[in-house]
Every structure is written in structure tokens, then in C-alpha cells.
Coordinates of C-alpha atoms in Angstrom, one line a residue:
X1 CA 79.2 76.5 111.3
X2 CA 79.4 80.7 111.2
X3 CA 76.0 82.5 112.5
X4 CA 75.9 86.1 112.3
X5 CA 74.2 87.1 115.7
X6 CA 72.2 90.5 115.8
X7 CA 71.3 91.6 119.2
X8 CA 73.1 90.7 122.5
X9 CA 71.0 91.3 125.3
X10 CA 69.9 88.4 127.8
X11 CA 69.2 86.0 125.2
X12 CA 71.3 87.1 122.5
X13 CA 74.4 87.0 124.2
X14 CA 73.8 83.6 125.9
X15 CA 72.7 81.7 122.5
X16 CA 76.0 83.2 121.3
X17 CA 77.8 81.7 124.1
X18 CA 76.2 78.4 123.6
X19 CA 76.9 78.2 119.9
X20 CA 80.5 78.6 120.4
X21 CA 81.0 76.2 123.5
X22 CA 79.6 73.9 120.8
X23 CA 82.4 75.1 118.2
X24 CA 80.6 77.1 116.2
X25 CA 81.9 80.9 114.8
X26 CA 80.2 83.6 115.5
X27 CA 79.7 87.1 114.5
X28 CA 78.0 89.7 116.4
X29 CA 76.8 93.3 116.3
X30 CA 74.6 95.6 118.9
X31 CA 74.5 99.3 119.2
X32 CA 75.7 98.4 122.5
X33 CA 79.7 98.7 121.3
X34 CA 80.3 97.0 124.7
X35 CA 78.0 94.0 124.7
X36 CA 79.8 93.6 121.0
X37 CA 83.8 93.6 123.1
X38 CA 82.4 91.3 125.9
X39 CA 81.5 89.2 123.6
X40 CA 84.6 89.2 121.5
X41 CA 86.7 88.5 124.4
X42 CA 85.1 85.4 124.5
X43 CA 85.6 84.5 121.2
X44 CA 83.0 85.5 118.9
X45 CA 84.1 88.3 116.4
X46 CA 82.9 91.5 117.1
X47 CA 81.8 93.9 114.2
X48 CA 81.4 97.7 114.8
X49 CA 78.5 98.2 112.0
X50 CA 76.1 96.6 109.9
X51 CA 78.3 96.3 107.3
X52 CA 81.3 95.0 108.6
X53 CA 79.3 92.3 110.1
X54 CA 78.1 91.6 106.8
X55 CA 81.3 91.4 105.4
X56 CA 82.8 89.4 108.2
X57 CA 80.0 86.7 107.0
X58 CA 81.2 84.1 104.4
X59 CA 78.5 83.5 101.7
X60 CA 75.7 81.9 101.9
X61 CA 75.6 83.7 105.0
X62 CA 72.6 83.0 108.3
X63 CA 72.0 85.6 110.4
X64 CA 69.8 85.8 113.5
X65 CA 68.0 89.0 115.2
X66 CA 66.8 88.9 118.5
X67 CA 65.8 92.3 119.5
X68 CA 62.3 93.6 120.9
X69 CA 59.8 92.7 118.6
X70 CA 57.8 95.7 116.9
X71 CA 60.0 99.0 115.6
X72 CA 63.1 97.0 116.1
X73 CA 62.9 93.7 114.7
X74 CA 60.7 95.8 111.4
X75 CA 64.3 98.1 111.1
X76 CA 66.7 94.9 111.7
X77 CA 64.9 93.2 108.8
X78 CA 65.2 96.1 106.7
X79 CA 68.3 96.6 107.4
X80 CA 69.7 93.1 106.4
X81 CA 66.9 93.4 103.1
X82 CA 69.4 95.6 101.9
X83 CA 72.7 93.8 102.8
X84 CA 72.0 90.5 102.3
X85 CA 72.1 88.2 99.0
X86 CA 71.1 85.5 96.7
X87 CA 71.1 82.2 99.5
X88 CA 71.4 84.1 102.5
X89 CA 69.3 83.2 105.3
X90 CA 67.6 85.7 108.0
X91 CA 66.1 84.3 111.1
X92 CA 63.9 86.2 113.7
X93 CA 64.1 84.7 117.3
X94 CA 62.0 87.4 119.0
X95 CA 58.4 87.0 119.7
X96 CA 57.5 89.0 116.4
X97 CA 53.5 88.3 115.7
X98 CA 53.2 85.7 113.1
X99 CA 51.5 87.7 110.7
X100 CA 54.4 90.2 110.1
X101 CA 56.6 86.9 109.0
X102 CA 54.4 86.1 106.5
X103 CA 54.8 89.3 105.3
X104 CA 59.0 89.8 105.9
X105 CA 58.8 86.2 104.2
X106 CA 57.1 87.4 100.9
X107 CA 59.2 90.1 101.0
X108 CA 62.4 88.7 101.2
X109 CA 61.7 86.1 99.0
X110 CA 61.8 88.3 96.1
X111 CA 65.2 88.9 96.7
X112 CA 65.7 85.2 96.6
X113 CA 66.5 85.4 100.8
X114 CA 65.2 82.7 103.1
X115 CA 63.1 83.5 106.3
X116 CA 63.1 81.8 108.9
X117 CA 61.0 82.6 112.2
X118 CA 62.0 81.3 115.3
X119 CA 60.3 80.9 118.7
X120 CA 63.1 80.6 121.3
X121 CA 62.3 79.4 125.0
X122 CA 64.3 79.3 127.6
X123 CA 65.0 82.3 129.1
X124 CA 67.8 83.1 130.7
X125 CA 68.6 79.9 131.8
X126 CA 68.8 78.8 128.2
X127 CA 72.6 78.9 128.5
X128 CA 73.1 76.0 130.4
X129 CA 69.3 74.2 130.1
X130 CA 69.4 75.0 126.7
X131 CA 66.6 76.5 124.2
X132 CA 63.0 75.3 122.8
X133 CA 62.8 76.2 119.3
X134 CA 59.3 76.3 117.5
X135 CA 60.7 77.1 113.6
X136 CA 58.4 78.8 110.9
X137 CA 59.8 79.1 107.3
X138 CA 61.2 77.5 104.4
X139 CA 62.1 73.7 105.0
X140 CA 65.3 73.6 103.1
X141 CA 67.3 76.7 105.0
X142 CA 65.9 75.1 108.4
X143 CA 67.6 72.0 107.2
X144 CA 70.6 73.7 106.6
X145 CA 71.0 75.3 110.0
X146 CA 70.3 72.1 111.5
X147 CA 73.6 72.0 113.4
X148 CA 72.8 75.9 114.6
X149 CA 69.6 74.5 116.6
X150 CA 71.0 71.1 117.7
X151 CA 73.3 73.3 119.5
X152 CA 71.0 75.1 120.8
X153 CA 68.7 72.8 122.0
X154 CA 68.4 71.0 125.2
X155 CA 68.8 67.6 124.1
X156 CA 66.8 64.4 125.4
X157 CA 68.3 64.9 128.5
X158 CA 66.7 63.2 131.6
X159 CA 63.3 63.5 130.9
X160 CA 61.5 60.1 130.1
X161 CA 60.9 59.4 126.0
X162 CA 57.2 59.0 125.2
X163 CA 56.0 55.6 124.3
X164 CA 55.3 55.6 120.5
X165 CA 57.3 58.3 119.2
X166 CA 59.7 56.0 117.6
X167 CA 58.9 56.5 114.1
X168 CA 58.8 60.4 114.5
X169 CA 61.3 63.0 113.9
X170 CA 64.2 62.5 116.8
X171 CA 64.7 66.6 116.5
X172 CA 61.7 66.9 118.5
X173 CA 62.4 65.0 121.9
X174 CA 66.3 67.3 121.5
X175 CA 63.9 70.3 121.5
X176 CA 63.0 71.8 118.0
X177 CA 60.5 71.6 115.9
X178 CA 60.1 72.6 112.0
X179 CA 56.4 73.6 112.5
X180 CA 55.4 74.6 109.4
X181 CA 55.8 77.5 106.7
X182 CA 56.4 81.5 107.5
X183 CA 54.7 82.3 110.5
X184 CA 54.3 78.9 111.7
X185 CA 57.0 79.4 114.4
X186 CA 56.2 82.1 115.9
X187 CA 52.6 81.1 115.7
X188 CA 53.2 77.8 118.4
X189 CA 55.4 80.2 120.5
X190 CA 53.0 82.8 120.6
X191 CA 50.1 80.1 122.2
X192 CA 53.0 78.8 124.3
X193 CA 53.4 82.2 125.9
X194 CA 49.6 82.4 125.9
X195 CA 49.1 79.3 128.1
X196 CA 52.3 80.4 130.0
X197 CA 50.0 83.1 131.1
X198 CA 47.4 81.0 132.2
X199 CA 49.8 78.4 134.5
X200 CA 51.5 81.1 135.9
X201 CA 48.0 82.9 136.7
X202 CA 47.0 79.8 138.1
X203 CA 50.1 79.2 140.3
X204 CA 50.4 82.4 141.8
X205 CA 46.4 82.7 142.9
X206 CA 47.1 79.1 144.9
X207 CA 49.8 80.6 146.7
X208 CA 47.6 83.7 147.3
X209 CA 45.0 81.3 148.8
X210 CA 47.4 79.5 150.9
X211 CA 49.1 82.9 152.3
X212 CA 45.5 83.8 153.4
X213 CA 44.3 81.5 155.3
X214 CA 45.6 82.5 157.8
X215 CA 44.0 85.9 157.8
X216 CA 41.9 87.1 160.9
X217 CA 38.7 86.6 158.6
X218 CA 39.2 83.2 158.7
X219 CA 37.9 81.2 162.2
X220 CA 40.4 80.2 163.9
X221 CA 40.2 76.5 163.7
X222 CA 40.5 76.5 160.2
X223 CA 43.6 79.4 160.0
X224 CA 47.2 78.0 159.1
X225 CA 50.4 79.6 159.0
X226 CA 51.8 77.9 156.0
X227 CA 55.7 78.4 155.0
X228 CA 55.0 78.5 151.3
X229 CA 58.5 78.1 150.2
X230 CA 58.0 74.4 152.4
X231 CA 54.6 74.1 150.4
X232 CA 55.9 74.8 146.9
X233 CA 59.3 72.9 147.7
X234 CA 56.9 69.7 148.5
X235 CA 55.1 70.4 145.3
X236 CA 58.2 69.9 143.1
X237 CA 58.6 66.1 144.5
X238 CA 56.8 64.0 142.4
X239 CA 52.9 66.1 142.4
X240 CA 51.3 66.3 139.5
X241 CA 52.0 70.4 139.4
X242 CA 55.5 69.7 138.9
X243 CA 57.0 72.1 136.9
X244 CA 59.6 74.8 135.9
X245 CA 57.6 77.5 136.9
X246 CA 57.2 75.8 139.9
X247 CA 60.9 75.1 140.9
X248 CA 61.4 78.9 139.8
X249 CA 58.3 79.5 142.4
X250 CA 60.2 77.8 145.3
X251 CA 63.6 79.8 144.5
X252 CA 61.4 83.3 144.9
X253 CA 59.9 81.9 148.5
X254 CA 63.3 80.9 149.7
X255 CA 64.9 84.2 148.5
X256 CA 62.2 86.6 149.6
X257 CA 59.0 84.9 151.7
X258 CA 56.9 87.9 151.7
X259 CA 57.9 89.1 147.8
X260 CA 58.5 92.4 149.5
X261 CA 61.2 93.1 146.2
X262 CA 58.1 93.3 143.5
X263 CA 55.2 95.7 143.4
X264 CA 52.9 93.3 142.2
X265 CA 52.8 95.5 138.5
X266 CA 53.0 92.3 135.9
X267 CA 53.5 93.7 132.2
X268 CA 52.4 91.3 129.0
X269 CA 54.9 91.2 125.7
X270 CA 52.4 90.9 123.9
X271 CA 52.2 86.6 123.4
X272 CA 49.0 86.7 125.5
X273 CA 46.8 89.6 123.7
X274 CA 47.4 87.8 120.1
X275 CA 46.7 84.9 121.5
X276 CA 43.6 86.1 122.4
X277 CA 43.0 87.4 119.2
X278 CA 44.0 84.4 117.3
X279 CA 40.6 82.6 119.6
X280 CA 38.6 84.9 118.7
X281 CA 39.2 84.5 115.3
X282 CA 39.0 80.8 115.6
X283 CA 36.0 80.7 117.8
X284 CA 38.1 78.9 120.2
X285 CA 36.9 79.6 123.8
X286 CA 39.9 80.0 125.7
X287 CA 38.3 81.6 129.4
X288 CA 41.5 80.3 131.4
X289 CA 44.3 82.4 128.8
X290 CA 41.7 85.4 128.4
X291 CA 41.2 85.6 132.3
X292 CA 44.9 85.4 132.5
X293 CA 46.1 88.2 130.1
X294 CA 43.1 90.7 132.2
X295 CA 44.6 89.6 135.9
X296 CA 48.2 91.2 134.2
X297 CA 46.2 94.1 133.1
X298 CA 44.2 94.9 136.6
X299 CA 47.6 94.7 138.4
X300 CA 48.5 97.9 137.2
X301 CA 45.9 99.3 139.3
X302 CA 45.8 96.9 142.4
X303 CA 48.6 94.7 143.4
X304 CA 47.7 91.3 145.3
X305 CA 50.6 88.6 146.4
X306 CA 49.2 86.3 143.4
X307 CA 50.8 89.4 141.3
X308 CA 54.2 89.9 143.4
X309 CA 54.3 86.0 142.7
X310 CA 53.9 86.5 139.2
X311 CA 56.2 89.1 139.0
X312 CA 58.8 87.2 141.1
X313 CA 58.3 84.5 138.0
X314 CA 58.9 86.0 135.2
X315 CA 61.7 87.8 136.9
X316 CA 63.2 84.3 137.4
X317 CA 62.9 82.7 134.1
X318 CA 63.3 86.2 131.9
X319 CA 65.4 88.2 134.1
X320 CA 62.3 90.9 133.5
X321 CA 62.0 94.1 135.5
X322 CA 59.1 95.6 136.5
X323 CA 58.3 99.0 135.9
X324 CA 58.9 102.2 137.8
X325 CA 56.0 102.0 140.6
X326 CA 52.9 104.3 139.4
X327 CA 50.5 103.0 142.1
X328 CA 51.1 102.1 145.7
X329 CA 48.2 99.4 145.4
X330 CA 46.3 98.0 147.8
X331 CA 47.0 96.1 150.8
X332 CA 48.5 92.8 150.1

């Protein structure tokens, strides 16, 4: 199946790669002219503008952004608002807020072009583990790029099948989901980033506590000098805190005990404000993800280890950098 691909930076590039290691053709296009040649030496056909890669596209054409949400996703869909056709299909990967695909979806619809919005997980590692996809939009053009997403998915793999699930869709345990109508997509991803927040919050002040115990303010009988890469390589063998975040946790100790590569500064994309917002409006009391999305914002003032930990996290599973250092912090 051809996929027009819009945006080729960590994850854009890699779900590119994964498509065609599955045999699919791909098109692709960035302002970056050289992440567009990488990628053609590696098979995918490279288009130097919008246009082109338009026209390289064979009717009913698909084609997926994944750029920052905000200014650039909002141009990208305008863009291809004014290329695309009759039966085309647009699909946003980013983390775009949910309400803006209702609205692109409306919008596009009028011009007789599907929507589809697409909450992708995985990372960086999604090239080889493979991508979680929470898909908002209309049923019939996700049922059409049905081979697009089993591609990109993970597969059953070796994790254990849930009793009961027998009569359900078998999409679900490969790792996608058609959640719902426009919006609906991004809408799960956006509360799976949200409670990302909170485990990772909650990770990084245990390994704070543990670090510190063995602090002079402690008495002496109760200090411990724990090797926390030992502690959170333990973890990962059958505990009930078992985890991804965790294993990525036990790759930072081993690689840097003391996290003395990371200021501590932890930004948000934005997942964790809406949902926030999205409790509010509910009424939903949600004190763990609230708590969670404040810690990120105090770190930009004072930096503990719980915060170099976090950082050292999404640096793993993102491949995010912090910011330049503004604020030495205090002692940690």
C-alpha cells in the first residue's frame, strides 16, 4: 500500500522505515532536503515540494503529518486542504488537541476529504517494538488503511492474551484501536500522556527517596547506600511496578548513576495541561495527574534527582532534550 509521509523527524522517519520493511511504498517530504535523501536511499521516494509529493501519490491518495503540534500541524493541514481531492485521506499523528480535529474534520469534510487523527506511541523505539495507535475519525478510511496500522503496530507479541477478550476486535491486542469519531484519537492519547505524567512522577520521587536515605539527616542505623541501578534492575523481575518506564529507568542508572547528564529542567508537550483541563471540565478529580503536570512546572525553578530521573526518561523513550540551563537549581 503507498502512504505519503510528511514530516521525518524521530518518529517520522522510523514509521517510514517500518512501513517499508513491511513492503509498503512510501513517499516523503520535510523542509529538511536531507532527512527527504536519507530516506530515499533507503527506498522511500523522496519529493522536493508539496507538490511533487502530491503528484507522486496515486489517487485515492493517504497521507500522514507528524510534525510539532500547534503552528505546524494547523499549516500542514492547510497545506494539503488545498492539494488534496475527492477520497483522499489526511491523518495527523502528532499530539494535536482533540478539539482542533473536530474542527480540521468539519473542515475537510466539505471538500469530501477524510480525517483521520492518530495517537502514535512508541517513541523512538517504535522502529523495532512497534507503535500504539489510538485512531479518531471516519470508520471507513480507518478501514481502509488497515494494512498502514497493522504494520505499524506491535503485534500480540509475548505479552499474555486477556481472558475474555475472545469475541472482541483482534486489532486491539496487535495494538490499535478505532476509538471513536474526530477527535476521539487524540482524545485517549492525550489521557495516556496525562497518566504517563503521573507514573513517571511517581517513579522518579521513589528513586529520590531511596537515594536519600542515606543522607547525614538520617540516623545512622537506618542510612543505606542503595545502588539504584541494582534496585530498579530487581524491580523489572516479576514486581508488580514492572514496566517500560521502568526498564528505561534501569538503562539511565547503569549509564549514568548520579544523572549528572540532566539538569533536572522537565518540559510538558502539552498532553498533561489538556488533560487537566479535560477533568476539570468533567469534574473528574484527578490529584495524582494534576500534581504531576505542577512537579514538571516547579523544576524549572529547582531541580531535585526525582527531576534528573524524569528527565533521563523521557530522554530514553522520546529521545527529548532538555533545554538550555536557565537556573543552576538547588542542591540535589
Amino acid at each position: 500500500m503507498q502512504l505519503g509521509m510528511i514530516g521525518l523527524g524521530r518518529m517520522g522517519a522510523n514509521i517510514v522505515r517500518r512501513l517499508m520493511r513491511s513492503g509498503h511504498e512510501c513517499v516523503v517530504y520535510d523542509v529538511d532536503a536531507a532527512a527527504v535523501a536519507r530516506l530515499a536511499a533507503e527506498g522511500a521516494t523522496g519529493a522536493r515540494s508539496l507538490d511533487e509529493f502530491v503528484a507522486l501519490l496515486t489517487p485515492p491518495r493517504a497521507v500522514w503529518l507528524m510534525v510539532p503540534h500547534g503552528p505546524a500541524t494547523e499549516a500542514g493541514v492547510r497545506e494539503m486542504m488545498l492539494r488534496l481531492a475527492t477520497g483522499d485521506v489526511l491523518i495527523d499523528g502528532g499530539n494535536s488537541f482533540y478539539q482542533d480535529d473536530v474542527r480540521r474534520a468539519a473542515e475537510l469534510r466539505q471538500r469530501d476529504i477524510a480525517y483521520l487523527d492518530v495517537g502514535t506511541s512508541g517513541g523512538i523505539a517504535g522502529l523495532e517494538r512497534g507503535y500504539c495507535m489510538m485512531i479518531g475519525g471516519e470508520r471507513a478510511a480507518f478501514e481502509r488503511l488497515d494494512p498502514i496500522f497493522a504494520a505499524l503496530a506491535p503485534g500480540i507479541g509475548q505479552i499474555e492474551r486477556t481472558r475474555g477478550r475472545a469475541a472482541r476486535d483482534p486489532r486491539v491486542e496487535r495494538g490499535y484501536l478505532y476509538c471513536g469519531p474526530a477527535g476521539a484519537g487524540h482524545f485517549v492519547k492525550m489521557i495516556h500522556n496525562g497518566i504517563e505524567y503521573g507514573m513517571m512522577q511517581a517513579v522518579a520521587e521513589g528513586f529520590d527517596i531511596l537515594r536519600n536515605v542515606s543522607q547525614a539527616s538520617v540516623p545512622q542505623d537506618r542510612r543505606y547506600d542503595l545502588d539504584l541501578a541494582d534496585v530498579a534492575e530487581v524491580w523489572r523481575r516479576g514486581s508488580v511496578v514492572t514496566s517500560w518506564l521502568l526498564d528505561l529507568t534501569a538503562e539511565a542508572l547503569v549509564e549514568d548513576p548520579q544523572l549528572a547528564g540532566f539538569s533536572g529542567v522537565v518540559e510538558d508537550s502539552g498532553e498533561g495541561r489538556w488533560t487537566v483541563q479535560a477533568a476539570i471540565e468533567e469534574a473528574v478529580p484527578a490529584e495524582v495527574l494534576t500534581a504531576a503536570l505542577y512537579a514538571r512546572f516547579r523544576s524549572r525553578q529547582e531541580h531535585t534527582f526525582a527531576e534528573k530521573m524524569l528527565s533521563a526518561m523521557r530522554a530514553k523513550f522520546g529521545g527529548h532534550r532538555e533545554p538550555p540551563r536557565r537556573f543552576s537549581g538547588r542542591r540535589s
